Amino acid sequence: MMLFRELSMRFTAPRKISKARDLDLRNKYQFQWWAVSRVNAVPFAGKKKGADSGIDGLIYFKPEGKTTEKAIVAVKGGDNVNVAMVRDLAHVVDREKAKIGVFITLAEATGPMRTEAVKAGFYETLYGKYPKLQILTVADLFSGKQPSIPLVDTASFKKAAREYLDEQHDLPF
């Protein structure tokens, strides 16, 4: 417990792309957890390291205000992202019977990746249509963009606290 507290006290959340890249290079799990927190998702399996079955985080929502549904969040750091990763997320969304998939990438999404996301179609509710697969870059997150998801259910879970500091520091690890 003390080790986690010490690490979290030393961790400063990235506030620009270069710091996000640095975090990804130094600690891919910390990068994933940080990205998941930026979209108000719950880290999958309680931040345990290891095989995640293609799921890095979950966002719970109530499309009509009654039944809780979920969106799967997948995070990819590094500069090499491709259309196969979006297809993999589509398979995970289907396998888990989730309604929406959110793909967060440090790199820019390619044209084929965006086309694949559009081909997945929409999740429709009484109150609107939402893209079934959504791609957000870290740059999008820094600009305040969030996934398009109906009525996020914040009462069903305790999300990780977002870290804010006035100044960006170099990461200690």
mmCIF file of C-alpha atoms in Angstrom:
data_model
loop_
_atom_site.group_PDB
_atom_site.id
_atom_site.type_symbol
_atom_site.label_atom_id
_atom_site.label_comp_id
_atom_site.label_asym_id
_atom_site.label_seq_id
_atom_site.Cartn_x
_atom_site.Cartn_y
_atom_site.Cartn_z
ATOM 1 C CA MET A 1 0.000 0.000 0.000
ATOM 2 C CA MET A 2 2.793 2.411 0.849
ATOM 3 C CA LEU A 3 4.538 1.802 -2.472
ATOM 4 C CA PHE A 4 1.364 2.672 -4.429
ATOM 5 C CA ARG A 5 0.870 5.822 -2.360
ATOM 6 C CA GLU A 6 4.488 6.879 -2.912
ATOM 7 C CA LEU A 7 4.226 6.290 -6.659
ATOM 8 C CA SER A 8 0.923 8.124 -6.961
ATOM 9 C CA MET A 9 2.281 11.066 -4.976
ATOM 10 C CA ARG A 10 5.241 11.286 -7.386
ATOM 11 C CA PHE A 11 3.067 10.951 -10.501
ATOM 12 C CA THR A 12 2.149 14.153 -12.274
ATOM 13 C CA ALA A 13 -0.527 13.834 -14.910
ATOM 14 C CA PRO A 14 0.650 14.859 -18.377
ATOM 15 C CA ARG A 15 -0.698 18.177 -19.603
ATOM 16 C CA LYS A 16 0.856 18.206 -23.044
ATOM 17 C CA ILE A 17 1.565 15.684 -25.786
ATOM 18 C CA SER A 18 5.302 15.460 -25.147
ATOM 19 C CA LYS A 19 4.683 14.532 -21.496
ATOM 20 C CA ALA A 20 2.069 11.949 -22.502
ATOM 21 C CA ARG A 21 4.594 10.392 -24.905
ATOM 22 C CA ASP A 22 7.194 10.381 -22.154
ATOM 23 C CA LEU A 23 4.788 8.661 -19.773
ATOM 24 C CA ASP A 24 3.972 6.022 -22.401
ATOM 25 C CA LEU A 25 7.666 5.310 -22.949
ATOM 26 C CA ARG A 26 8.411 5.090 -19.225
ATOM 27 C CA ASN A 27 5.346 3.220 -17.980
ATOM 28 C CA LYS A 28 2.716 1.939 -20.414
ATOM 29 C CA TYR A 29 0.322 0.918 -17.631
ATOM 30 C CA GLN A 30 0.434 4.327 -15.992
ATOM 31 C CA PHE A 31 -0.197 5.848 -19.445
ATOM 32 C CA GLN A 32 -3.231 3.588 -19.944
ATOM 33 C CA TRP A 33 -4.638 4.427 -16.508
ATOM 34 C CA TRP A 34 -4.102 8.128 -17.130
ATOM 35 C CA ALA A 35 -5.853 7.957 -20.536
ATOM 36 C CA VAL A 36 -8.742 5.951 -19.071
ATOM 37 C CA SER A 37 -9.196 8.577 -16.342
ATOM 38 C CA ARG A 38 -9.387 11.333 -18.993
ATOM 39 C CA VAL A 39 -12.659 9.853 -20.311
ATOM 40 C CA ASN A 40 -14.089 9.205 -16.829
ATOM 41 C CA ALA A 41 -13.778 5.441 -17.172
ATOM 42 C CA VAL A 42 -13.046 2.804 -14.574
ATOM 43 C CA PRO A 43 -9.691 1.023 -15.060
ATOM 44 C CA PHE A 44 -10.317 -2.595 -16.044
ATOM 45 C CA ALA A 45 -9.598 -5.225 -13.353
ATOM 46 C CA GLY A 46 -8.720 -2.632 -10.728
ATOM 47 C CA LYS A 47 -5.468 -1.486 -12.358
ATOM 48 C CA LYS A 48 -3.966 -4.971 -12.276
ATOM 49 C CA LYS A 49 -1.162 -5.446 -14.772
ATOM 50 C CA GLY A 50 -1.301 -8.280 -17.242
ATOM 51 C CA ALA A 51 -3.567 -9.604 -19.987
ATOM 52 C CA ASP A 52 -6.634 -7.406 -20.246
ATOM 53 C CA SER A 53 -8.525 -9.145 -23.069
ATOM 54 C CA GLY A 54 -8.483 -5.921 -25.060
ATOM 55 C CA ILE A 55 -10.148 -3.878 -22.321
ATOM 56 C CA ASP A 56 -8.317 -1.059 -20.565
ATOM 57 C CA GLY A 57 -11.338 0.676 -19.068
ATOM 58 C CA LEU A 58 -15.111 0.698 -18.814
ATOM 59 C CA ILE A 59 -17.615 3.530 -18.945
ATOM 60 C CA TYR A 60 -21.042 2.735 -17.524
ATOM 61 C CA PHE A 61 -24.101 4.586 -18.796
ATOM 62 C CA LYS A 62 -27.896 4.464 -18.703
ATOM 63 C CA PRO A 63 -29.206 5.190 -22.199
ATOM 64 C CA GLU A 64 -32.866 5.478 -21.165
ATOM 65 C CA GLY A 65 -32.176 6.170 -17.506
ATOM 66 C CA LYS A 66 -32.912 2.599 -16.356
ATOM 67 C CA THR A 67 -30.638 -0.236 -17.479
ATOM 68 C CA THR A 68 -26.897 0.225 -17.040
ATOM 69 C CA GLU A 69 -24.895 -0.474 -20.202
ATOM 70 C CA LYS A 70 -21.156 -0.294 -20.813
ATOM 71 C CA ALA A 71 -18.636 1.144 -23.228
ATOM 72 C CA ILE A 72 -15.260 -0.540 -23.630
ATOM 73 C CA VAL A 73 -12.155 1.669 -23.629
ATOM 74 C CA ALA A 74 -8.961 0.527 -25.378
ATOM 75 C CA VAL A 75 -5.785 2.609 -25.121
ATOM 76 C CA LYS A 76 -2.837 2.404 -27.521
ATOM 77 C CA GLY A 77 0.364 4.324 -26.928
ATOM 78 C CA GLY A 78 3.299 4.574 -29.288
ATOM 79 C CA ASP A 79 3.350 5.712 -32.882
ATOM 80 C CA ASN A 80 2.259 2.501 -34.594
ATOM 81 C CA VAL A 81 -1.504 2.210 -34.691
ATOM 82 C CA ASN A 82 -3.433 0.556 -37.496
ATOM 83 C CA VAL A 83 -6.836 -0.539 -38.699
ATOM 84 C CA ALA A 84 -6.434 -4.030 -37.186
ATOM 85 C CA MET A 85 -6.498 -2.445 -33.713
ATOM 86 C CA VAL A 86 -9.882 -0.856 -34.436
ATOM 87 C CA ARG A 87 -11.175 -4.190 -35.747
ATOM 88 C CA ASP A 88 -9.914 -5.856 -32.558
ATOM 89 C CA LEU A 89 -11.864 -3.337 -30.473
ATOM 90 C CA ALA A 90 -14.987 -4.046 -32.554
ATOM 91 C CA HIS A 91 -14.608 -7.768 -31.755
ATOM 92 C CA VAL A 92 -14.152 -7.040 -28.043
ATOM 93 C CA VAL A 93 -17.256 -4.803 -28.024
ATOM 94 C CA ASP A 94 -19.277 -7.609 -29.644
ATOM 95 C CA ARG A 95 -17.820 -10.324 -27.393
ATOM 96 C CA GLU A 96 -18.549 -8.332 -24.234
ATOM 97 C CA LYS A 97 -21.996 -7.259 -25.491
ATOM 98 C CA ALA A 98 -21.031 -3.640 -24.945
ATOM 99 C CA LYS A 99 -22.882 -0.898 -26.769
ATOM 100 C CA ILE A 100 -19.924 1.384 -27.591
ATOM 101 C CA GLY A 101 -16.164 1.102 -28.015
ATOM 102 C CA VAL A 102 -13.754 3.985 -27.408
ATOM 103 C CA PHE A 103 -10.275 3.757 -28.944
ATOM 104 C CA ILE A 104 -7.772 6.205 -27.417
ATOM 105 C CA THR A 105 -4.508 6.634 -29.290
ATOM 106 C CA LEU A 106 -1.389 8.669 -28.742
ATOM 107 C CA ALA A 107 -0.746 8.690 -32.509
ATOM 108 C CA GLU A 108 -3.012 10.210 -35.131
ATOM 109 C CA ALA A 109 -5.665 7.840 -36.435
ATOM 110 C CA THR A 110 -5.246 6.762 -40.046
ATOM 111 C CA GLY A 111 -7.908 7.084 -42.730
ATOM 112 C CA PRO A 112 -8.552 3.316 -42.787
ATOM 113 C CA MET A 113 -8.961 3.344 -38.987
ATOM 114 C CA ARG A 114 -11.599 6.073 -39.202
ATOM 115 C CA THR A 115 -13.349 4.260 -42.059
ATOM 116 C CA GLU A 116 -13.447 1.046 -40.018
ATOM 117 C CA ALA A 117 -14.964 2.926 -37.070
ATOM 118 C CA VAL A 118 -17.674 4.423 -39.303
ATOM 119 C CA LYS A 119 -18.450 0.988 -40.779
ATOM 120 C CA ALA A 120 -19.332 -0.257 -37.281
ATOM 121 C CA GLY A 121 -22.485 1.836 -37.410
ATOM 122 C CA PHE A 122 -24.404 3.419 -34.571
ATOM 123 C CA TYR A 123 -25.858 2.541 -31.208
ATOM 124 C CA GLU A 124 -29.401 3.909 -31.186
ATOM 125 C CA THR A 125 -31.445 4.917 -28.151
ATOM 126 C CA LEU A 126 -34.791 6.650 -27.742
ATOM 127 C CA TYR A 127 -32.844 9.902 -27.396
ATOM 128 C CA GLY A 128 -30.336 9.713 -30.214
ATOM 129 C CA LYS A 129 -27.682 7.847 -32.181
ATOM 130 C CA TYR A 130 -24.105 7.361 -31.006
ATOM 131 C CA PRO A 131 -21.167 6.022 -33.037
ATOM 132 C CA LYS A 132 -20.580 2.403 -32.019
ATOM 133 C CA LEU A 133 -16.795 2.828 -32.380
ATOM 134 C CA GLN A 134 -15.204 6.144 -31.523
ATOM 135 C CA ILE A 135 -11.575 7.160 -31.957
ATOM 136 C CA LEU A 136 -10.057 9.842 -29.740
ATOM 137 C CA THR A 137 -6.461 10.977 -29.858
ATOM 138 C CA VAL A 138 -4.583 12.226 -26.815
ATOM 139 C CA ALA A 139 -4.612 15.629 -28.546
ATOM 140 C CA ASP A 140 -8.431 15.395 -28.607
ATOM 141 C CA LEU A 141 -8.431 14.684 -24.876
ATOM 142 C CA PHE A 142 -6.212 17.694 -24.191
ATOM 143 C CA SER A 143 -8.627 19.869 -26.172
ATOM 144 C CA GLY A 144 -11.521 18.676 -23.980
ATOM 145 C CA LYS A 145 -13.166 16.244 -26.401
ATOM 146 C CA GLN A 146 -14.999 13.348 -24.764
ATOM 147 C CA PRO A 147 -16.652 10.202 -26.120
ATOM 148 C CA SER A 148 -20.232 10.607 -27.305
ATOM 149 C CA ILE A 149 -22.089 8.458 -24.783
ATOM 150 C CA PRO A 150 -25.634 8.903 -23.391
ATOM 151 C CA LEU A 151 -26.230 9.548 -19.682
ATOM 152 C CA VAL A 152 -22.994 8.377 -18.091
ATOM 153 C CA ASP A 153 -23.792 6.551 -14.844
ATOM 154 C CA THR A 154 -21.389 8.021 -12.288
ATOM 155 C CA ALA A 155 -23.358 6.675 -9.314
ATOM 156 C CA SER A 156 -22.603 3.004 -10.092
ATOM 157 C CA PHE A 157 -18.872 3.211 -9.594
ATOM 158 C CA LYS A 158 -16.098 5.150 -7.991
ATOM 159 C CA LYS A 159 -13.889 6.555 -10.715
ATOM 160 C CA ALA A 160 -10.238 7.331 -10.320
ATOM 161 C CA ALA A 161 -9.510 10.900 -9.311
ATOM 162 C CA ARG A 162 -8.034 13.094 -11.987
ATOM 163 C CA GLU A 163 -4.773 14.734 -11.076
ATOM 164 C CA TYR A 164 -4.306 18.447 -11.595
ATOM 165 C CA LEU A 165 -1.262 20.512 -10.848
ATOM 166 C CA ASP A 166 -0.428 24.069 -11.806
ATOM 167 C CA GLU A 167 2.884 23.100 -13.296
ATOM 168 C CA GLN A 168 4.049 20.244 -15.508
ATOM 169 C CA HIS A 169 7.060 18.429 -14.028
ATOM 170 C CA ASP A 170 9.330 15.750 -15.413
ATOM 171 C CA LEU A 171 8.205 12.294 -14.473
ATOM 172 C CA PRO A 172 10.362 10.693 -11.761
ATOM 173 C CA PHE A 173 10.340 7.127 -13.089
#
